[in-house]
Coordinates of C-alpha atoms in Angstrom, one line a residue:
M1 CA 113.4 162.2 14.4
E2 CA 116.2 159.8 12.8
A3 CA 115.4 156.1 12.0
K4 CA 117.2 153.4 10.9
P5 CA 119.8 153.8 8.9
L6 CA 119.8 152.2 5.2
T7 CA 122.6 150.8 3.1
R8 CA 121.5 149.6 -0.1
V9 CA 121.7 153.0 -1.8
E10 CA 124.8 154.4 -3.3
G11 CA 125.5 158.5 -1.3
E12 CA 124.1 160.0 1.1
G13 CA 120.4 161.6 1.8
T14 CA 117.5 161.8 3.9
L15 CA 113.4 161.2 2.9
K16 CA 111.9 163.7 5.3
L17 CA 108.6 163.0 5.9
I18 CA 106.2 165.8 7.1
L19 CA 103.3 165.1 9.2
K20 CA 100.3 166.8 10.7
D21 CA 97.6 164.3 13.1
D22 CA 99.8 161.7 12.2
L23 CA 99.5 161.4 8.8
V24 CA 102.0 162.8 6.0
Q25 CA 101.5 165.8 4.5
D26 CA 104.1 166.1 2.7
V27 CA 107.9 164.3 1.7
V28 CA 110.8 165.8 0.8
L29 CA 113.8 164.1 -0.8
N30 CA 117.0 165.8 0.8
I31 CA 120.4 164.6 -0.7
F32 CA 122.8 166.3 1.5
E33 CA 126.6 165.1 0.5
P34 CA 128.6 167.6 -0.2
P35 CA 129.0 168.6 -3.7
R36 CA 132.5 167.0 -5.3
F37 CA 133.3 169.8 -8.1
F38 CA 134.2 166.9 -10.7
E39 CA 134.5 169.5 -13.7
S40 CA 135.9 172.8 -11.9
I41 CA 138.4 169.9 -10.9
L42 CA 138.3 169.2 -15.0
K43 CA 139.9 172.3 -15.9
G44 CA 142.6 173.7 -17.0
K45 CA 143.9 170.2 -17.1
R46 CA 144.5 168.6 -20.4
F47 CA 141.7 167.0 -22.1
E48 CA 143.6 162.9 -21.3
V49 CA 142.7 163.5 -17.7
I50 CA 139.4 163.4 -18.4
P51 CA 138.6 159.3 -18.8
D52 CA 140.3 158.8 -15.6
I53 CA 139.4 161.7 -13.7
T54 CA 135.6 161.4 -14.5
A55 CA 136.2 157.5 -14.0
R56 CA 136.5 158.4 -9.8
I57 CA 133.2 159.7 -9.9
C58 CA 131.4 156.5 -10.2
G59 CA 133.3 153.3 -8.5
I60 CA 130.1 150.8 -10.0
C61 CA 129.7 152.5 -13.5
P62 CA 133.8 154.1 -14.7
V63 CA 132.3 153.0 -18.0
A64 CA 130.1 155.3 -19.1
Y65 CA 131.8 158.3 -17.1
Q66 CA 134.4 157.2 -19.6
M67 CA 133.2 156.8 -22.5
S68 CA 130.8 160.1 -22.3
G69 CA 133.9 161.9 -21.6
I70 CA 135.6 160.4 -24.2
Q71 CA 133.0 161.0 -26.3
A72 CA 132.3 164.2 -26.2
V73 CA 136.8 164.6 -26.9
E74 CA 137.2 162.4 -30.2
S75 CA 133.1 165.8 -31.3
V76 CA 135.6 168.8 -31.0
F77 CA 139.4 166.5 -32.1
N78 CA 136.4 165.8 -35.8
V79 CA 137.4 161.5 -33.9
K80 CA 135.8 158.6 -35.6
V81 CA 136.7 155.3 -33.9
S82 CA 136.9 153.0 -36.3
K83 CA 133.8 149.4 -36.0
E84 CA 136.0 147.4 -34.0
V85 CA 136.9 149.9 -31.4
E86 CA 133.7 151.0 -31.0
D87 CA 132.9 147.4 -30.9
L88 CA 135.2 146.8 -28.1
R89 CA 134.2 149.7 -26.9
R90 CA 130.5 148.4 -26.6
L91 CA 131.6 144.6 -25.0
F92 CA 133.2 146.9 -22.3
Y93 CA 130.0 148.8 -21.7
Y94 CA 127.8 146.0 -21.3
G95 CA 130.3 144.4 -18.7
E96 CA 129.8 147.4 -16.7
W97 CA 125.9 146.9 -17.5
I98 CA 126.2 143.6 -16.1
H99 CA 128.3 144.0 -13.1
S100 CA 126.1 147.1 -12.0
H101 CA 122.5 145.7 -12.8
A102 CA 123.6 142.6 -10.8
I103 CA 124.8 144.6 -7.4
H104 CA 121.4 146.7 -8.0
V105 CA 118.8 144.5 -8.5
F106 CA 120.6 141.5 -6.1
F107 CA 122.3 143.7 -3.3
M108 CA 119.7 146.4 -3.4
H109 CA 116.4 145.6 -4.9
L110 CA 115.8 142.3 -3.6
P111 CA 115.6 142.3 -0.3
D112 CA 113.1 144.8 0.0
F113 CA 110.4 142.1 -1.7
L114 CA 111.2 139.4 0.2
G115 CA 111.0 141.5 3.8
L116 CA 114.6 140.8 4.3
S117 CA 116.8 143.9 5.9
S118 CA 120.3 142.3 3.4
F119 CA 120.9 140.3 0.4
F120 CA 123.2 138.5 3.4
E121 CA 120.2 137.4 5.1
F122 CA 119.4 135.8 1.5
L123 CA 122.6 134.0 1.3
K124 CA 121.0 132.0 4.8
L125 CA 117.9 131.4 2.5
N126 CA 118.8 130.9 -0.6
P127 CA 122.9 129.2 -1.4
D128 CA 122.5 128.4 -4.4
L129 CA 120.7 131.1 -5.8
S130 CA 123.0 133.8 -4.3
K131 CA 126.6 132.1 -5.4
K132 CA 125.1 131.9 -9.3
A133 CA 123.6 135.7 -8.3
L134 CA 127.2 136.7 -7.2
F135 CA 129.8 134.4 -10.3
I136 CA 127.0 137.3 -12.5
K137 CA 128.1 140.0 -11.3
Q138 CA 131.7 138.5 -11.6
T139 CA 131.5 137.4 -14.7
G140 CA 131.0 141.5 -15.8
R141 CA 133.6 142.9 -13.4
K142 CA 136.3 140.0 -15.6
I143 CA 134.9 142.3 -19.6
L144 CA 135.2 144.8 -17.8
E145 CA 139.3 143.8 -16.1
V146 CA 140.5 142.3 -19.5
I147 CA 140.0 145.3 -21.3
G148 CA 140.2 147.9 -19.0
G149 CA 143.1 146.8 -17.5
R150 CA 141.2 146.7 -13.9
D151 CA 137.9 146.2 -12.8
V152 CA 137.7 149.2 -10.6
H153 CA 138.2 152.4 -12.3
P154 CA 139.3 150.7 -15.6
V155 CA 143.0 152.7 -17.0
T156 CA 142.7 152.3 -21.5
V157 CA 140.8 154.0 -23.3
C158 CA 142.0 157.1 -24.7
V159 CA 141.1 160.0 -27.5
G160 CA 141.2 157.6 -30.5
G161 CA 140.7 154.3 -29.1
F162 CA 142.4 152.1 -25.8
T163 CA 145.7 152.5 -25.0
H164 CA 146.2 148.8 -25.2
F165 CA 144.2 146.5 -27.1
P166 CA 143.5 143.2 -24.9
K167 CA 145.1 139.1 -27.2
D168 CA 142.4 136.9 -28.7
E169 CA 142.2 134.9 -26.0
E170 CA 142.1 136.9 -23.5
I171 CA 138.6 137.9 -25.4
K172 CA 137.7 134.2 -26.4
S173 CA 137.9 133.7 -22.4
L174 CA 135.1 135.2 -20.9
I175 CA 132.5 133.3 -23.2
P176 CA 132.3 130.2 -21.2
S177 CA 131.7 132.1 -18.3
L178 CA 128.9 134.4 -20.0
E179 CA 127.0 131.3 -20.8
K180 CA 126.7 130.2 -16.9
S181 CA 125.7 133.6 -16.6
Y182 CA 122.9 133.5 -19.0
D183 CA 121.6 130.2 -17.6
Y184 CA 121.5 131.5 -14.1
S185 CA 120.0 134.9 -15.4
L186 CA 117.0 132.7 -16.5
E187 CA 117.3 131.1 -13.4
I188 CA 116.4 134.6 -11.2
L189 CA 114.2 135.0 -13.3
D190 CA 112.4 132.2 -12.4
F191 CA 112.5 133.0 -9.0
L192 CA 111.6 136.9 -8.8
S193 CA 108.6 135.6 -11.2
T194 CA 107.7 134.1 -7.8
L195 CA 107.4 137.6 -6.0
N196 CA 104.8 139.8 -5.3
F197 CA 105.1 143.2 -7.5
P198 CA 103.9 146.0 -5.2
Q199 CA 101.7 148.7 -7.9
H200 CA 104.2 151.7 -8.1
L201 CA 103.3 153.6 -10.7
L202 CA 104.9 156.3 -13.4
P203 CA 101.9 159.2 -14.0
E204 CA 100.9 158.4 -16.7
D205 CA 101.9 161.8 -19.1
I206 CA 105.2 160.5 -18.0
L207 CA 107.8 161.4 -20.1
F208 CA 110.4 158.1 -21.0
V209 CA 113.8 159.3 -22.3
S210 CA 116.3 156.7 -23.6
L211 CA 119.1 156.9 -26.3
K212 CA 117.7 155.0 -29.1
E213 CA 120.4 153.6 -31.2
E214 CA 119.0 152.1 -35.6
D215 CA 120.6 148.5 -34.7
H216 CA 121.1 147.5 -30.8
Y217 CA 120.0 148.5 -27.5
P218 CA 120.1 151.2 -26.5
I219 CA 124.1 151.6 -24.5
L220 CA 126.9 153.6 -26.8
K221 CA 125.4 156.8 -28.6
G222 CA 121.8 157.9 -30.7
K223 CA 119.5 160.2 -30.6
I224 CA 118.3 161.7 -27.2
Y225 CA 115.0 159.6 -27.7
L226 CA 111.3 160.8 -25.9
S227 CA 108.5 158.8 -25.4
T228 CA 106.4 161.5 -27.9
G229 CA 108.1 160.5 -30.9
V230 CA 111.3 164.1 -30.3
G231 CA 114.4 162.5 -31.5
L232 CA 117.6 164.8 -30.4
D233 CA 120.9 165.3 -31.4
K234 CA 123.8 165.2 -28.8
D235 CA 124.2 168.8 -29.3
E236 CA 121.0 169.2 -27.8
F237 CA 120.7 168.3 -24.9
L238 CA 120.4 171.4 -22.7
K239 CA 117.9 173.0 -26.0
Y240 CA 115.8 170.7 -24.4
F241 CA 116.4 169.9 -20.5
Y242 CA 118.0 171.8 -17.8
E243 CA 118.5 171.3 -14.9
F244 CA 117.5 173.1 -11.1
E245 CA 118.3 173.3 -7.4
K246 CA 116.2 173.3 -4.2
P247 CA 117.4 174.5 -1.1
H248 CA 117.2 171.1 0.4
S249 CA 119.5 169.7 -1.9
T250 CA 123.1 169.2 -3.1
A251 CA 122.0 167.0 -6.3
K252 CA 120.6 168.8 -9.3
Y253 CA 116.9 169.0 -9.9
S254 CA 116.0 168.0 -14.6
K255 CA 112.6 169.0 -15.9
T256 CA 112.2 170.0 -20.2
K257 CA 112.1 173.4 -20.9
D258 CA 108.6 173.3 -20.8
G259 CA 108.4 171.9 -16.9
K260 CA 107.8 168.3 -17.7
T261 CA 109.1 166.0 -15.8
Y262 CA 110.9 163.0 -17.3
I263 CA 112.3 159.6 -16.2
V264 CA 115.8 158.0 -18.0
G265 CA 117.1 154.6 -17.4
P266 CA 116.2 150.9 -18.1
I267 CA 112.7 151.8 -17.6
A268 CA 113.2 154.3 -20.1
R269 CA 114.7 152.0 -22.4
F270 CA 112.7 149.1 -22.9
N271 CA 110.2 151.6 -23.4
N272 CA 111.3 153.4 -26.4
S273 CA 113.8 150.7 -27.3
F274 CA 111.5 147.5 -26.6
D275 CA 111.4 146.5 -30.6
N276 CA 116.0 146.9 -30.6
L277 CA 116.7 143.8 -27.7
T278 CA 117.9 140.3 -29.2
E279 CA 114.8 138.2 -30.2
N280 CA 115.1 135.6 -27.4
S281 CA 115.3 139.4 -25.0
K282 CA 112.0 140.3 -26.5
K283 CA 110.4 136.6 -25.7
I284 CA 111.4 136.6 -22.5
A285 CA 110.2 140.1 -21.8
L286 CA 107.4 138.4 -22.9
K287 CA 107.2 135.6 -20.6
Y288 CA 108.0 137.5 -17.8
G289 CA 104.7 139.6 -18.0
V290 CA 107.1 142.5 -18.9
K291 CA 105.7 145.3 -21.8
P292 CA 105.8 147.8 -23.0
V293 CA 104.6 150.6 -22.4
E294 CA 105.4 149.6 -18.7
R295 CA 104.8 152.3 -16.1
N296 CA 105.6 149.9 -12.8
M297 CA 109.3 150.7 -11.4
S298 CA 108.6 147.3 -8.6
K299 CA 109.3 145.8 -12.1
T300 CA 112.7 147.2 -12.6
I301 CA 114.3 144.2 -11.1
I302 CA 112.8 142.3 -14.0
V303 CA 113.6 144.9 -16.8
R304 CA 117.1 145.3 -15.5
V305 CA 117.8 140.9 -15.4
I306 CA 116.5 141.4 -19.2
E307 CA 119.2 144.1 -20.2
I308 CA 121.3 141.4 -18.1
L309 CA 120.5 138.5 -21.0
D310 CA 120.0 141.0 -23.3
S311 CA 124.5 142.1 -22.6
I312 CA 125.2 139.0 -22.6
E313 CA 123.6 137.9 -25.5
R314 CA 125.3 140.6 -27.2
S315 CA 129.0 140.4 -25.3
I316 CA 128.8 136.5 -27.0
E317 CA 128.1 137.3 -30.2
L318 CA 131.4 140.6 -29.7
I319 CA 133.5 138.8 -29.3
N320 CA 133.0 136.0 -31.8
L321 CA 134.0 138.8 -33.7
Y322 CA 136.9 140.1 -31.8
Q323 CA 140.7 139.8 -33.9
K324 CA 142.9 141.9 -32.1
N325 CA 145.0 142.1 -35.1
S326 CA 142.1 144.3 -37.3
L327 CA 141.9 147.1 -34.5
K328 CA 143.9 150.0 -34.6
N329 CA 144.0 153.2 -32.7
E330 CA 142.6 156.5 -35.5
K331 CA 145.1 159.4 -35.5
Y332 CA 143.8 163.0 -34.2
E333 CA 145.1 166.1 -34.6
V334 CA 144.4 168.3 -31.0
S335 CA 142.4 171.5 -31.4
E336 CA 140.2 174.0 -30.2
G337 CA 136.1 173.8 -30.0
E338 CA 134.0 173.0 -28.3
G339 CA 131.8 168.5 -28.3
T340 CA 129.7 166.9 -26.0
G341 CA 128.7 162.8 -25.7
V342 CA 126.3 160.8 -24.5
S343 CA 125.6 157.6 -23.7
E344 CA 123.6 155.3 -21.3
A345 CA 125.2 154.2 -18.1
P346 CA 122.9 151.9 -16.3
R347 CA 121.0 154.3 -14.2
G348 CA 120.5 156.7 -17.6
I349 CA 122.0 159.3 -20.0
L350 CA 124.5 160.4 -19.2
W351 CA 125.5 163.8 -21.2
H352 CA 129.0 165.0 -21.1
Y353 CA 130.3 168.8 -21.7
Y354 CA 133.7 170.1 -22.5
K355 CA 135.4 173.1 -23.9
I356 CA 138.7 173.0 -24.9
N357 CA 141.5 175.0 -26.2
S358 CA 144.3 175.3 -28.8
N359 CA 146.7 174.3 -26.1
G360 CA 143.7 170.8 -25.3
L361 CA 143.5 173.2 -21.5
I362 CA 140.2 171.8 -20.3
E363 CA 137.6 175.3 -20.2
K364 CA 134.6 174.3 -19.0
A365 CA 132.8 171.0 -17.9
N366 CA 129.2 170.2 -17.7
I367 CA 128.1 166.0 -16.7
I368 CA 124.6 165.9 -16.2
P369 CA 124.3 162.3 -14.7
P370 CA 121.0 160.4 -14.8
T371 CA 120.2 160.3 -10.5
S372 CA 119.7 163.8 -10.7
Q373 CA 117.5 163.6 -14.2
N374 CA 115.4 161.2 -11.8
Q375 CA 115.1 163.0 -8.8
S376 CA 112.1 164.8 -9.3
V377 CA 110.1 162.3 -10.8
M378 CA 111.9 160.0 -7.2
E379 CA 110.5 162.2 -5.4
E380 CA 106.7 162.7 -7.0
L381 CA 105.8 159.0 -6.8
L382 CA 107.2 159.2 -3.2
R383 CA 104.4 161.7 -2.4
K384 CA 101.9 160.1 -4.1
N385 CA 102.4 157.4 -2.8
L386 CA 103.2 158.8 0.8
T387 CA 101.1 161.3 1.1
N388 CA 98.1 160.7 2.8
K389 CA 99.4 157.7 4.5
E390 CA 98.7 157.1 8.1
L391 CA 101.5 156.6 11.0
K392 CA 99.6 154.3 12.8
D393 CA 102.9 151.3 12.1
E394 CA 106.2 154.1 11.2
S395 CA 109.1 151.6 10.1
T396 CA 106.2 150.1 7.5
L397 CA 106.0 153.9 5.8
I398 CA 109.6 154.0 6.4
S399 CA 110.1 150.6 4.8
Y400 CA 107.7 151.5 2.0
G401 CA 109.6 154.1 1.1
E402 CA 112.6 152.7 0.6
Y403 CA 111.8 150.5 -1.4
I404 CA 109.8 152.9 -3.7
V405 CA 113.7 155.4 -3.3
R406 CA 115.2 152.2 -4.2
D407 CA 112.7 150.9 -7.4
F408 CA 114.9 154.1 -8.7
D409 CA 118.4 152.8 -8.2
P410 CA 120.1 155.9 -7.5
C411 CA 123.6 156.8 -7.9
I412 CA 122.7 160.3 -4.8
S413 CA 126.9 160.5 -5.2
C414 CA 128.3 157.6 -6.8
A415 CA 129.7 156.4 -3.4
T416 CA 126.9 153.8 -1.5
H417 CA 126.4 155.4 2.0
F418 CA 123.3 155.1 3.7
L419 CA 120.5 157.3 4.4
K420 CA 118.2 158.0 7.0
I421 CA 114.9 158.3 7.4
D422 CA 113.9 162.0 8.9
K423 CA 110.5 162.8 9.6
L424 CA 109.3 166.7 10.9
N425 CA 105.8 166.6 12.5
L426 CA 103.7 170.0 11.8
D427 CA 102.4 168.8 15.5
N428 CA 105.3 169.8 17.4
R429 CA 106.5 173.2 16.4

C-alpha cells in the first residue's frame, strides 16, 4: 500500500512497514532510485574533470565532492597547497555548510517539530523568522558564488588551487551578510529551544566517526577519528570500513570490518570534536542544551545551527585575513599512482579514491558518500522505534517514521524527489 508522498528528503526511496495483527513486525528502508554510475563515467577521462563531474552528484553539497576529489588527485601528484589556498578552500566549504544546513533545518526538519507539512506553512505562521532563515541560506550561496564562480556546481576548483581568485573587495563584501546571519541564527536558536524534542536515541554503543583536525572543528582534512579513540589515515578507510548491498536497496550500506554500526555527520563531529568549536559556539551549545555525548537524533537540528554559527564566525576570521596577492597555485607534474581524499560534507565523511595512469587518465574510481554510511543506523533506529507499534493511527505512525528519517538529513540520490511509504501486511499473504 502506498501512503502520502513526502518531499522533504533528497532522493527517492520508500519506508516499508511489515505488519502482522496490526502490529509493526519490521521496517525496511528501501532505496529504489536507479544507480547513477558516476565512478564509471569518470573512467578513461582525464583527472581535470573530477571536480566538474563529481560536483554534479549533488546540487546542495557540490563543494564536498570537489574538495575530497581534488585532495585525492593532489595526493597522487604529491601536491601540497599553500596555507592561503587552503584557507580559501575552507571558506568555500563553510559557505556550503551554511547553505546546506539552512536548507535542512528550515525546509526539511523544522516542520516535523511543529506538525506542519512544509516550510511554506511555517512561512505563514512566522513570516519574520522565515525570512531570516532564507537570508541565512542565501548568505551561504553568496560565498559559493563569489569563490566558485556560481552557486550551483561551482567551476573554479582545480589541482593546486583555483582557476580564479576573487578580488579582495568581493570577499570583504560578504562580511555584513555573515554578521547579520549570525544574529539571525541566535534568534532561531531561541525559537528552537521552545520546541519539544522526541527521544530518538542512538544505541549506547554506537560508534561516532568523523574527521579530526588539530586546530579546527573538522571540515577540510584530518584523521578519520572513531569515538573509541582510534585515528585512521585517509588511505586506511577501506581497511576498517566496508560497503555491502541489500536486495531492497540500490544504495549501499556500510559497517566496520568487525560488523559494528557507525554514524557520520553533525552529531559525530559534535561529539568527537566539541572542544574544537569556537569558544562562543561551545558556550551557545551548552546554553541550548546540547553537549557530548549527545545521542538524541532529534537534537541534530540544534547541532546544525551550532555548526552554522561556528562556520560564520570562522568565515569572518578568514575573510579578514584574505589578500588576493598572497595566493598562487602550486605547480605539479602528472604522474601515475593512487590517491585518496576525505572531507566532511554537511552530512558526514565523504571519501574518494582514484587510480590515475601516466597519461593523466582515470583508471579506477570509488566514492563513498555519507548517506550510505548512515543507512544501517538509520534503519536500525527506525526498527527500534516502530517495531511492535500498533497501527491504530496510520498517518501518525507514518509521520513518526518519516520524522526519524529526516533526523539524518539523508541525501538519497543528491536530488530531491520523494519518499513514499509502503505497508506489507503479513495477514493478507
